[in-house]
PDB file of C-alpha atoms in Angstrom:
ATOM      1  CA  MET F   1      23.317   8.051 -13.574  1.00 93.00           C
ATOM      2  CA  ILE F   2      22.206   9.422 -10.203  1.00 96.00           C
ATOM      3  CA  GLN F   3      24.236  12.631 -10.569  1.00 97.00           C
ATOM      4  CA  GLU F   4      22.667  13.357 -13.958  1.00 97.00           C
ATOM      5  CA  ALA F   5      19.220  12.610 -12.548  1.00 97.00           C
ATOM      6  CA  ILE F   6      19.713  14.973  -9.600  1.00 97.00           C
ATOM      7  CA  LYS F   7      20.811  17.771 -11.944  1.00 96.00           C
ATOM      8  CA  LYS F   8      17.785  17.179 -14.161  1.00 96.00           C
ATOM      9  CA  ILE F   9      15.370  17.215 -11.226  1.00 96.00           C
ATOM     10  CA  VAL F  10      16.917  20.364  -9.731  1.00 95.00           C
ATOM     11  CA  ASP F  11      16.256  22.002 -13.114  1.00 94.00           C
ATOM     12  CA  LYS F  12      12.560  21.045 -12.628  1.00 92.00           C
ATOM     13  CA  GLN F  13      12.614  18.434 -15.387  1.00 94.00           C
ATOM     14  CA  ASP F  14      10.801  15.116 -15.121  1.00 95.00           C
ATOM     15  CA  LEU F  15      12.635  11.805 -15.368  1.00 97.00           C
ATOM     16  CA  THR F  16      11.696   9.214 -17.960  1.00 97.00           C
ATOM     17  CA  PHE F  17      10.694   5.698 -16.911  1.00 98.00           C
ATOM     18  CA  ASP F  18      14.122   4.369 -17.921  1.00 98.00           C
ATOM     19  CA  GLU F  19      15.976   7.099 -16.013  1.00 98.00           C
ATOM     20  CA  ALA F  20      13.945   6.505 -12.847  1.00 98.00           C
ATOM     21  CA  TYR F  21      14.436   2.752 -13.186  1.00 98.00           C
ATOM     22  CA  GLN F  22      18.200   3.087 -13.603  1.00 98.00           C
ATOM     23  CA  VAL F  23      18.633   5.449 -10.646  1.00 98.00           C
ATOM     24  CA  MET F  24      16.537   3.302  -8.306  1.00 98.00           C
ATOM     25  CA  SER F  25      18.424   0.202  -9.466  1.00 98.00           C
ATOM     26  CA  GLU F  26      21.697   1.906  -8.546  1.00 98.00           C
ATOM     27  CA  ILE F  27      20.311   2.854  -5.122  1.00 98.00           C
ATOM     28  CA  MET F  28      18.907  -0.621  -4.428  1.00 98.00           C
ATOM     29  CA  ASN F  29      22.208  -2.258  -5.411  1.00 97.00           C
ATOM     30  CA  GLY F  30      24.298  -0.047  -3.133  1.00 97.00           C
ATOM     31  CA  GLN F  31      26.065   1.710  -6.010  1.00 98.00           C
ATOM     32  CA  THR F  32      25.335   5.218  -4.716  1.00 97.00           C
ATOM     33  CA  SER F  33      26.405   7.143  -1.627  1.00 97.00           C
ATOM     34  CA  PRO F  34      24.085   8.135   1.252  1.00 96.00           C
ATOM     35  CA  THR F  35      24.556  11.787   0.283  1.00 97.00           C
ATOM     36  CA  GLN F  36      23.480  11.087  -3.293  1.00 97.00           C
ATOM     37  CA  ASN F  37      20.496   9.077  -2.107  1.00 97.00           C
ATOM     38  CA  ALA F  38      19.343  11.868   0.199  1.00 97.00           C
ATOM     39  CA  ALA F  39      19.798  14.503  -2.513  1.00 97.00           C
ATOM     40  CA  PHE F  40      17.852  12.441  -5.045  1.00 97.00           C
ATOM     41  CA  LEU F  41      14.936  11.740  -2.709  1.00 96.00           C
ATOM     42  CA  ALA F  42      14.683  15.331  -1.462  1.00 95.00           C
ATOM     43  CA  ALA F  43      14.963  16.818  -4.954  1.00 95.00           C
ATOM     44  CA  LEU F  44      12.368  14.437  -6.398  1.00 95.00           C
ATOM     45  CA  SER F  45       9.854  15.143  -3.637  1.00 92.00           C
ATOM     46  CA  THR F  46      10.196  18.930  -3.990  1.00 90.00           C
ATOM     47  CA  LYS F  47      10.445  19.157  -7.783  1.00 85.00           C
ATOM     48  CA  SER F  48       6.897  20.498  -7.988  1.00 75.00           C
ATOM     49  CA  SER F  49       3.798  20.985  -5.868  1.00 65.00           C
ATOM     50  CA  ARG F  50       2.319  17.806  -7.327  1.00 70.00           C
ATOM     51  CA  SER F  51       3.390  14.211  -6.877  1.00 73.00           C
ATOM     52  CA  GLU F  52       6.109  12.470  -8.811  1.00 92.00           C
ATOM     53  CA  THR F  53       5.020  11.546 -12.343  1.00 95.00           C
ATOM     54  CA  ILE F  54       3.599   8.199 -13.428  1.00 96.00           C
ATOM     55  CA  GLU F  55       6.859   7.432 -15.254  1.00 97.00           C
ATOM     56  CA  GLU F  56       9.005   8.312 -12.233  1.00 97.00           C
ATOM     57  CA  ILE F  57       6.919   6.256  -9.811  1.00 97.00           C
ATOM     58  CA  SER F  58       6.589   3.319 -12.215  1.00 97.00           C
ATOM     59  CA  GLY F  59      10.315   3.253 -12.959  1.00 98.00           C
ATOM     60  CA  CYS F  60      11.255   3.403  -9.281  1.00 98.00           C
ATOM     61  CA  ALA F  61       8.666   0.769  -8.336  1.00 98.00           C
ATOM     62  CA  LYS F  62       9.748  -1.675 -11.036  1.00 98.00           C
ATOM     63  CA  ALA F  63      13.410  -1.318 -10.070  1.00 98.00           C
ATOM     64  CA  MET F  64      12.615  -1.804  -6.405  1.00 97.00           C
ATOM     65  CA  ARG F  65      10.508  -4.879  -7.134  1.00 96.00           C
ATOM     66  CA  ASP F  66      13.174  -6.316  -9.449  1.00 96.00           C
ATOM     67  CA  CYS F  67      15.646  -6.072  -6.558  1.00 97.00           C
ATOM     68  CA  ALA F  68      13.253  -7.778  -4.132  1.00 97.00           C
ATOM     69  CA  THR F  69      13.005 -11.446  -3.216  1.00 96.00           C
ATOM     70  CA  LEU F  70      10.024 -12.420  -5.369  1.00 97.00           C
ATOM     71  CA  ILE F  71       7.355 -15.014  -4.626  1.00 97.00           C
ATOM     72  CA  HIS F  72       6.888 -17.126  -7.759  1.00 96.00           C
ATOM     73  CA  HIS F  73       3.435 -18.664  -7.357  1.00 96.00           C
ATOM     74  CA  PRO F  74       0.806 -20.038  -9.788  1.00 96.00           C
ATOM     75  CA  PHE F  75      -2.142 -18.054  -8.384  1.00 96.00           C
ATOM     76  CA  GLU F  76      -3.948 -14.832  -9.193  1.00 94.00           C
ATOM     77  CA  VAL F  77      -3.781 -12.896  -5.937  1.00 96.00           C
ATOM     78  CA  MET F  78      -5.099  -9.664  -4.511  1.00 96.00           C
ATOM     79  CA  ASP F  79      -3.559  -7.132  -2.151  1.00 96.00           C
ATOM     80  CA  ILE F  80      -5.524  -4.785   0.110  1.00 94.00           C
ATOM     81  CA  VAL F  81      -3.184  -2.068   1.293  1.00 92.00           C
ATOM     82  CA  GLY F  82      -2.853   1.618   2.087  1.00 89.00           C
ATOM     83  CA  THR F  83      -0.056   4.128   1.832  1.00 87.00           C
ATOM     84  CA  GLY F  84      -0.595   5.177   5.437  1.00 75.00           C
ATOM     85  CA  GLY F  85       0.304   8.709   6.391  1.00 62.00           C
ATOM     86  CA  ASP F  86      -3.277   9.911   6.844  1.00 53.00           C
ATOM     87  CA  GLY F  87      -2.715  10.587  10.558  1.00 55.00           C
ATOM     88  CA  SER F  88      -6.015   8.979  11.560  1.00 58.00           C
ATOM     89  CA  ASN F  89      -4.612   6.174  13.740  1.00 60.00           C
ATOM     90  CA  SER F  90      -7.542   4.018  12.658  1.00 62.00           C
ATOM     91  CA  PHE F  91      -7.643   0.326  13.489  1.00 66.00           C
ATOM     92  CA  ASN F  92      -6.170  -2.043  10.888  1.00 74.00           C
ATOM     93  CA  ILE F  93      -9.084  -1.984   8.451  1.00 81.00           C
ATOM     94  CA  SER F  94      -7.128  -3.326   5.471  1.00 84.00           C
ATOM     95  CA  THR F  95      -5.703  -6.221   7.475  1.00 85.00           C
ATOM     96  CA  THR F  96      -9.103  -7.219   8.830  1.00 84.00           C
ATOM     97  CA  ALA F  97     -10.664  -6.887   5.379  1.00 87.00           C
ATOM     98  CA  SER F  98      -7.914  -9.109   3.968  1.00 90.00           C
ATOM     99  CA  PHE F  99      -8.948 -11.916   6.315  1.00 89.00           C
ATOM    100  CA  VAL F 100     -12.592 -11.560   5.279  1.00 88.00           C
ATOM    101  CA  VAL F 101     -11.755 -11.568   1.567  1.00 91.00           C
ATOM    102  CA  ALA F 102      -9.490 -14.609   2.001  1.00 92.00           C
ATOM    103  CA  ALA F 103     -12.287 -16.406   3.851  1.00 90.00           C
ATOM    104  CA  SER F 104     -14.539 -15.792   0.840  1.00 89.00           C
ATOM    105  CA  GLY F 105     -12.179 -17.870  -1.316  1.00 92.00           C
ATOM    106  CA  ILE F 106      -9.987 -15.165  -2.845  1.00 93.00           C
ATOM    107  CA  LYS F 107      -6.229 -15.492  -2.395  1.00 96.00           C
ATOM    108  CA  VAL F 108      -4.764 -12.440  -0.666  1.00 96.00           C
ATOM    109  CA  ALA F 109      -1.024 -11.737  -0.518  1.00 96.00           C
ATOM    110  CA  LYS F 110      -0.838  -8.909   2.003  1.00 94.00           C
ATOM    111  CA  HIS F 111       2.274  -6.764   1.761  1.00 94.00           C
ATOM    112  CA  GLY F 112       3.194  -4.596   4.722  1.00 88.00           C
ATOM    113  CA  ASN F 113       5.588  -3.518   7.401  1.00 83.00           C
ATOM    114  CA  ARG F 114       5.781  -2.283  10.949  1.00 76.00           C
ATOM    115  CA  ALA F 115       4.199   1.020  11.887  1.00 63.00           C
ATOM    116  CA  ALA F 116       5.689   4.185  10.452  1.00 59.00           C
ATOM    117  CA  SER F 117       3.266   7.050  11.132  1.00 52.00           C
ATOM    118  CA  SER F 118       0.642   5.099  13.111  1.00 54.00           C
ATOM    119  CA  LYS F 119       0.916   3.330  16.465  1.00 55.00           C
ATOM    120  CA  SER F 120       0.581  -0.144  14.972  1.00 59.00           C
ATOM    121  CA  GLY F 121       1.216  -1.419  11.445  1.00 72.00           C
ATOM    122  CA  THR F 122       0.086  -4.634   9.783  1.00 79.00           C
ATOM    123  CA  ALA F 123       3.190  -6.501  10.922  1.00 80.00           C
ATOM    124  CA  ASP F 124       2.772  -5.326  14.518  1.00 79.00           C
ATOM    125  CA  CYS F 125      -0.860  -6.418  14.526  1.00 80.00           C
ATOM    126  CA  LEU F 126      -0.253  -9.844  12.968  1.00 83.00           C
ATOM    127  CA  GLU F 127       2.619 -10.440  15.358  1.00 81.00           C
ATOM    128  CA  ALA F 128       0.356  -9.611  18.315  1.00 80.00           C
ATOM    129  CA  LEU F 129      -2.170 -12.110  16.958  1.00 80.00           C
ATOM    130  CA  GLY F 130       0.538 -14.771  17.084  1.00 81.00           C
ATOM    131  CA  LEU F 131       1.283 -15.057  13.369  1.00 80.00           C
ATOM    132  CA  PRO F 132       4.971 -15.491  12.402  1.00 77.00           C
ATOM    133  CA  LEU F 133       6.218 -12.731  10.112  1.00 78.00           C
ATOM    134  CA  ALA F 134       9.472 -13.837   8.491  1.00 70.00           C
ATOM    135  CA  LYS F 135       8.199 -16.516   6.133  1.00 85.00           C
ATOM    136  CA  THR F 136      10.114 -17.700   3.073  1.00 94.00           C
ATOM    137  CA  PRO F 137       8.561 -17.525  -0.405  1.00 96.00           C
ATOM    138  CA  GLU F 138       7.934 -21.274  -0.262  1.00 96.00           C
ATOM    139  CA  GLN F 139       6.184 -20.988   3.104  1.00 95.00           C
ATOM    140  CA  ASN F 140       4.006 -18.145   1.843  1.00 96.00           C
ATOM    141  CA  ILE F 141       3.020 -20.133  -1.251  1.00 97.00           C
ATOM    142  CA  GLU F 142       1.980 -22.982   1.038  1.00 95.00           C
ATOM    143  CA  MET F 143       0.006 -20.512   3.185  1.00 94.00           C
ATOM    144  CA  LEU F 144      -1.788 -19.199   0.103  1.00 95.00           C
ATOM    145  CA  GLU F 145      -2.656 -22.708  -0.991  1.00 95.00           C
ATOM    146  CA  LYS F 146      -3.960 -23.792   2.418  1.00 95.00           C
ATOM    147  CA  THR F 147      -5.555 -20.618   3.816  1.00 94.00           C
ATOM    148  CA  ASN F 148      -5.930 -18.167   0.877  1.00 96.00           C
ATOM    149  CA  PHE F 149      -3.834 -15.676   2.872  1.00 94.00           C
ATOM    150  CA  CYS F 150      -0.162 -14.886   3.317  1.00 94.00           C
ATOM    151  CA  PHE F 151       1.785 -11.925   4.638  1.00 94.00           C
ATOM    152  CA  CYS F 152       4.803 -10.602   2.752  1.00 94.00           C
ATOM    153  CA  PHE F 153       6.844  -8.852   5.445  1.00 93.00           C
ATOM    154  CA  ALA F 154       8.552  -5.971   3.663  1.00 91.00           C
ATOM    155  CA  GLN F 155      11.727  -6.188   5.746  1.00 90.00           C
ATOM    156  CA  SER F 156      12.214  -9.802   4.668  1.00 93.00           C
ATOM    157  CA  TYR F 157      11.504  -9.293   0.976  1.00 96.00           C
ATOM    158  CA  HIS F 158      13.204  -5.933   0.359  1.00 96.00           C
ATOM    159  CA  PRO F 159      16.717  -6.296   1.819  1.00 94.00           C
ATOM    160  CA  SER F 160      17.969  -3.442  -0.383  1.00 95.00           C
ATOM    161  CA  MET F 161      15.957  -0.976   1.703  1.00 94.00           C
ATOM    162  CA  LYS F 162      18.921  -1.030   4.094  1.00 94.00           C
ATOM    163  CA  TYR F 163      20.527   1.541   1.805  1.00 95.00           C
ATOM    164  CA  VAL F 164      17.785   4.147   2.366  1.00 94.00           C
ATOM    165  CA  GLY F 165      16.033   3.288   5.644  1.00 88.00           C
ATOM    166  CA  GLY F 166      18.160   5.529   7.832  1.00 91.00           C
ATOM    167  CA  ILE F 167      18.159   8.332   5.273  1.00 93.00           C
ATOM    168  CA  ARG F 168      14.359   8.414   5.160  1.00 91.00           C
ATOM    169  CA  LYS F 169      14.188   8.843   8.927  1.00 88.00           C
ATOM    170  CA  GLU F 170      16.828  11.572   8.929  1.00 92.00           C
ATOM    171  CA  LEU F 171      15.151  13.510   6.107  1.00 92.00           C
ATOM    172  CA  GLY F 172      11.847  13.549   7.969  1.00 88.00           C
ATOM    173  CA  ILE F 173       9.814  14.372   4.843  1.00 88.00           C
ATOM    174  CA  ARG F 174       7.595  12.358   2.558  1.00 89.00           C
ATOM    175  CA  THR F 175       9.513  10.856  -0.335  1.00 92.00           C
ATOM    176  CA  VAL F 176       8.671   8.572  -3.214  1.00 95.00           C
ATOM    177  CA  PHE F 177       9.176   5.628  -0.840  1.00 94.00           C
ATOM    178  CA  ASN F 178       5.963   6.582   0.968  1.00 90.00           C
ATOM    179  CA  ILE F 179       4.042   5.350  -2.062  1.00 93.00           C
ATOM    180  CA  LEU F 180       6.427   2.660  -3.336  1.00 95.00           C
ATOM    181  CA  GLY F 181       5.598   0.136  -0.603  1.00 91.00           C
ATOM    182  CA  PRO F 182       2.063  -0.641  -1.841  1.00 93.00           C
ATOM    183  CA  LEU F 183       3.382  -0.847  -5.425  1.00 97.00           C
ATOM    184  CA  THR F 184       6.161  -3.354  -4.779  1.00 97.00           C
ATOM    185  CA  ASN F 185       4.422  -6.442  -3.435  1.00 97.00           C
ATOM    186  CA  PRO F 186       6.833  -9.346  -4.138  1.00 97.00           C
ATOM    187  CA  ALA F 187       3.872 -11.592  -4.981  1.00 97.00           C
ATOM    188  CA  LYS F 188       2.991  -9.306  -7.933  1.00 96.00           C
ATOM    189  CA  PRO F 189      -0.787  -9.206  -7.352  1.00 96.00           C
ATOM    190  CA  SER F 190      -3.078  -9.035 -10.370  1.00 96.00           C
ATOM    191  CA  TYR F 191      -5.733  -7.227  -8.341  1.00 96.00           C
ATOM    192  CA  GLN F 192      -5.330  -4.453  -5.816  1.00 96.00           C
ATOM    193  CA  LEU F 193      -7.353  -2.241  -3.500  1.00 95.00           C
ATOM    194  CA  LEU F 194      -5.069   0.673  -2.621  1.00 96.00           C
ATOM    195  CA  GLY F 195      -5.839   3.510  -0.224  1.00 94.00           C
ATOM    196  CA  VAL F 196      -3.927   6.796  -0.555  1.00 94.00           C
ATOM    197  CA  TYR F 197      -3.278   9.677   1.855  1.00 91.00           C
ATOM    198  CA  ASP F 198      -3.780  12.408  -0.780  1.00 92.00           C
ATOM    199  CA  GLU F 199      -6.544  12.715  -3.363  1.00 94.00           C
ATOM    200  CA  SER F 200      -4.074  13.976  -5.975  1.00 93.00           C
ATOM    201  CA  LEU F 201      -2.525  10.488  -6.057  1.00 95.00           C
ATOM    202  CA  LEU F 202      -5.673   8.709  -7.251  1.00 97.00           C
ATOM    203  CA  GLU F 203      -5.251   8.863 -11.019  1.00 96.00           C
ATOM    204  CA  ILE F 204      -1.453   8.835 -10.859  1.00 96.00           C
ATOM    205  CA  LEU F 205      -1.339   5.566  -8.926  1.00 97.00           C
ATOM    206  CA  ALA F 206      -4.167   3.987 -10.915  1.00 97.00           C
ATOM    207  CA  HIS F 207      -2.150   4.537 -14.101  1.00 97.00           C
ATOM    208  CA  THR F 208       1.031   3.437 -12.314  1.00 97.00           C
ATOM    209  CA  LEU F 209      -0.594   0.128 -11.333  1.00 97.00           C
ATOM    210  CA  ASN F 210      -1.506  -0.349 -14.975  1.00 97.00           C
ATOM    211  CA  GLU F 211       2.121   0.236 -15.984  1.00 95.00           C
ATOM    212  CA  LEU F 212       3.171  -2.384 -13.428  1.00 96.00           C
ATOM    213  CA  GLY F 213       0.888  -5.027 -14.932  1.00 95.00           C
ATOM    214  CA  VAL F 214      -2.046  -4.995 -12.505  1.00 96.00           C
ATOM    215  CA  LYS F 215      -5.264  -6.101 -14.242  1.00 95.00           C
ATOM    216  CA  ARG F 216      -7.864  -4.493 -12.006  1.00 96.00           C
ATOM    217  CA  ALA F 217      -7.550  -2.091  -9.125  1.00 96.00           C
ATOM    218  CA  MET F 218      -9.361   0.479  -7.051  1.00 95.00           C
ATOM    219  CA  VAL F 219      -7.347   3.420  -5.735  1.00 97.00           C
ATOM    220  CA  VAL F 220      -9.377   5.075  -2.991  1.00 96.00           C
ATOM    221  CA  TYR F 221      -9.324   8.217  -0.860  1.00 96.00           C
ATOM    222  CA  GLY F 222     -11.821   8.897   1.926  1.00 93.00           C
ATOM    223  CA  GLN F 223     -12.894  12.524   1.637  1.00 94.00           C
ATOM    224  CA  ASP F 224     -12.434  12.842   5.403  1.00 89.00           C
ATOM    225  CA  LYS F 225      -8.708  12.331   4.740  1.00 88.00           C
ATOM    226  CA  LEU F 226      -8.577   8.561   5.229  1.00 88.00           C
ATOM    227  CA  ASP F 227      -6.507   6.202   3.076  1.00 88.00           C
ATOM    228  CA  GLU F 228      -9.521   3.885   3.169  1.00 86.00           C
ATOM    229  CA  ILE F 229     -12.997   3.477   1.756  1.00 89.00           C
ATOM    230  CA  SER F 230     -14.503   5.658   4.457  1.00 87.00           C
ATOM    231  CA  LEU F 231     -17.594   5.075   6.550  1.00 86.00           C
ATOM    232  CA  SER F 232     -17.577   8.666   7.798  1.00 85.00           C
ATOM    233  CA  ALA F 233     -17.660  10.467   4.425  1.00 91.00           C
ATOM    234  CA  PRO F 234     -17.891   9.775   0.672  1.00 94.00           C
ATOM    235  CA  THR F 235     -14.866   8.168  -0.970  1.00 94.00           C
ATOM    236  CA  SER F 236     -13.190   9.249  -4.204  1.00 97.00           C
ATOM    237  CA  ILE F 237     -12.225   6.259  -6.347  1.00 96.00           C
ATOM    238  CA  CYS F 238     -10.204   5.650  -9.492  1.00 97.00           C
ATOM    239  CA  GLU F 239     -10.878   2.177 -10.835  1.00 96.00           C
ATOM    240  CA  LEU F 240      -8.509   0.413 -13.227  1.00 97.00           C
ATOM    241  CA  ASN F 241     -10.044  -2.186 -15.522  1.00 94.00           C
ATOM    242  CA  ASP F 242      -7.820  -3.697 -18.211  1.00 89.00           C
ATOM    243  CA  GLY F 243      -5.977  -0.464 -18.942  1.00 94.00           C
ATOM    244  CA  GLN F 244      -8.941   1.889 -18.612  1.00 96.00           C
ATOM    245  CA  VAL F 245      -9.244   4.221 -15.604  1.00 97.00           C
ATOM    246  CA  THR F 246     -12.633   5.486 -14.432  1.00 97.00           C
ATOM    247  CA  ARG F 247     -13.170   8.011 -11.647  1.00 97.00           C
ATOM    248  CA  TYR F 248     -16.274   8.193  -9.450  1.00 96.00           C
ATOM    249  CA  THR F 249     -17.476   8.778  -5.892  1.00 96.00           C
ATOM    250  CA  PHE F 250     -18.855   6.140  -3.533  1.00 93.00           C
ATOM    251  CA  ASP F 251     -21.094   7.042  -0.592  1.00 92.00           C
ATOM    252  CA  PRO F 252     -21.671   4.295   2.016  1.00 87.00           C
ATOM    253  CA  GLN F 253     -25.141   5.715   2.584  1.00 89.00           C
ATOM    254  CA  SER F 254     -26.035   4.515  -0.912  1.00 89.00           C
ATOM    255  CA  ILE F 255     -25.866   0.896   0.280  1.00 83.00           C
ATOM    256  CA  GLY F 256     -27.608   1.431   3.592  1.00 84.00           C
ATOM    257  CA  PHE F 257     -24.852   2.448   6.006  1.00 82.00           C
ATOM    258  CA  THR F 258     -25.008   5.526   8.197  1.00 82.00           C
ATOM    259  CA  TYR F 259     -22.011   7.762   8.776  1.00 83.00           C
ATOM    260  CA  CYS F 260     -19.870   7.227  11.841  1.00 79.00           C
ATOM    261  CA  THR F 261     -17.167   9.581  13.106  1.00 75.00           C
ATOM    262  CA  LYS F 262     -13.444   9.167  12.519  1.00 67.00           C
ATOM    263  CA  GLU F 263     -13.085   8.766  16.267  1.00 72.00           C
ATOM    264  CA  ASP F 264     -15.192   5.597  16.032  1.00 67.00           C
ATOM    265  CA  LEU F 265     -12.525   4.059  13.782  1.00 66.00           C
ATOM    266  CA  ARG F 266      -9.552   4.737  16.035  1.00 62.00           C
ATOM    267  CA  GLY F 267      -7.481   1.723  16.909  1.00 55.00           C
ATOM    268  CA  GLY F 268      -4.875   2.791  19.461  1.00 55.00           C
ATOM    269  CA  HIS F 269      -1.741   0.797  20.239  1.00 56.00           C
ATOM    270  CA  THR F 270      -1.003  -2.736  19.077  1.00 52.00           C
ATOM    271  CA  ARG F 271      -2.762  -4.525  21.943  1.00 56.00           C
ATOM    272  CA  ARG F 272      -5.944  -2.549  21.416  1.00 56.00           C
ATOM    273  CA  LYS F 273      -5.861  -3.123  17.665  1.00 51.00           C
ATOM    274  CA  CYS F 274      -5.303  -6.825  18.251  1.00 55.00           C
ATOM    275  CA  ALA F 275      -8.329  -6.863  20.571  1.00 56.00           C
ATOM    276  CA  ASN F 276     -10.377  -5.163  17.836  1.00 56.00           C
ATOM    277  CA  HIS F 277      -9.505  -7.995  15.453  1.00 53.00           C
ATOM    278  CA  GLN F 278     -10.468 -10.607  18.010  1.00 56.00           C
ATOM    279  CA  ARG F 279     -13.772  -8.873  18.786  1.00 58.00           C
ATOM    280  CA  TYR F 280     -14.538  -8.595  15.102  1.00 53.00           C
ATOM    281  CA  PHE F 281     -14.060 -12.277  14.383  1.00 55.00           C
ATOM    282  CA  SER F 282     -15.766 -13.398  17.612  1.00 57.00           C
ATOM    283  CA  ARG F 283     -18.810 -11.225  16.782  1.00 56.00           C
ATOM    284  CA  LYS F 284     -18.193  -9.124  19.880  1.00 54.00           C
ATOM    285  CA  ASN F 285     -17.252  -6.270  17.587  1.00 52.00           C
ATOM    286  CA  GLN F 286     -18.184  -2.632  17.817  1.00 52.00           C
ATOM    287  CA  ARG F 287     -20.922  -1.046  15.765  1.00 52.00           C
ATOM    288  CA  THR F 288     -18.727   0.967  13.394  1.00 51.00           C
ATOM    289  CA  LYS F 289     -15.718  -1.317  13.023  1.00 50.00           C
ATOM    290  CA  THR F 290     -17.753  -4.130  11.472  1.00 50.00           C
ATOM    291  CA  PRO F 291     -19.359  -1.975   8.735  1.00 50.00           C
ATOM    292  CA  SER F 292     -16.006  -0.354   7.910  1.00 55.00           C
ATOM    293  CA  CYS F 293     -14.552  -3.793   7.149  1.00 53.00           C
ATOM    294  CA  LEU F 294     -17.618  -4.791   5.164  1.00 53.00           C
ATOM    295  CA  VAL F 295     -17.392  -1.624   3.080  1.00 55.00           C
ATOM    296  CA  LYS F 296     -13.692  -2.336   2.444  1.00 55.00           C
ATOM    297  CA  CYS F 297     -14.730  -5.811   1.234  1.00 53.00           C
ATOM    298  CA  TRP F 298     -17.328  -4.089  -0.940  1.00 54.00           C
ATOM    299  CA  SER F 299     -18.998  -6.101  -3.709  1.00 47.00           C
ATOM    300  CA  ARG F 300     -17.148  -4.530  -6.640  1.00 57.00           C
ATOM    301  CA  PRO F 301     -13.662  -5.925  -5.797  1.00 59.00           C
ATOM    302  CA  LEU F 302     -15.198  -9.290  -4.944  1.00 56.00           C
ATOM    303  CA  SER F 303     -17.009  -9.350  -8.293  1.00 61.00           C
ATOM    304  CA  TRP F 304     -13.663  -9.319 -10.128  1.00 62.00           C
ATOM    305  CA  TRP F 305     -13.468 -13.070  -9.623  1.00 55.00           C
TER     306      TRP F 305
END
């Protein structure tokens, strides 16, 4: 199937959901060659000036998740995650917000990996805080039950990524995999707060989450080019609610916050980001890092429960 898909994409035609699903299934099961994988990823990412289509992303995401080691749990869980790639090197806002949301009684299954474009990813930060990463599905279910939080380390739950990991690095361009990570949480969250690096992805990924069975979601883009709900500018939001997508803008000034600068949100290397977490939870936090986490834990996602 992958050869037919490459030919179709080169001819500037979109793939159907089924075609995208079949090709990604072949890739994830090692049935394609590295050359074919590279050609498919490069062709798909350059097919047009816009992103891949909802059907292409949904098909690839479902295939990738079907090939993952899934966590079969009885809970309704949330994920707070970003695509990364915004180049801001901010501290781990989503990770910190996940702890706060979990402490409020909501079960959070955080899906993430080591740093790609930043200096420290979620896995790097949690590891520096002393939390073990490679937990089994059973251990993560127990963590959810006892603490309302677990971390799904992507490397442990997506072994099939071994077929494309090296190719992605060698290509050196953004591919569909840059947005598949947040869509392929092995815990299959019913609720999601997803930050994106490009405003054009808002509606596409909101509809994609709907196709993947997510009940409610907010896909957000800080207008200062952050994949976060920003504290230094308004944020564009597409909200998914039972199949309906609504777009609006949120300004932190509307709930009493004042703008900071993007520099205020910088995190640095892993040790510094770890120290930011510790300061936050010991109340020795900095002026802007606390509000940024509070805004990320904003009342609307919490009101879903």
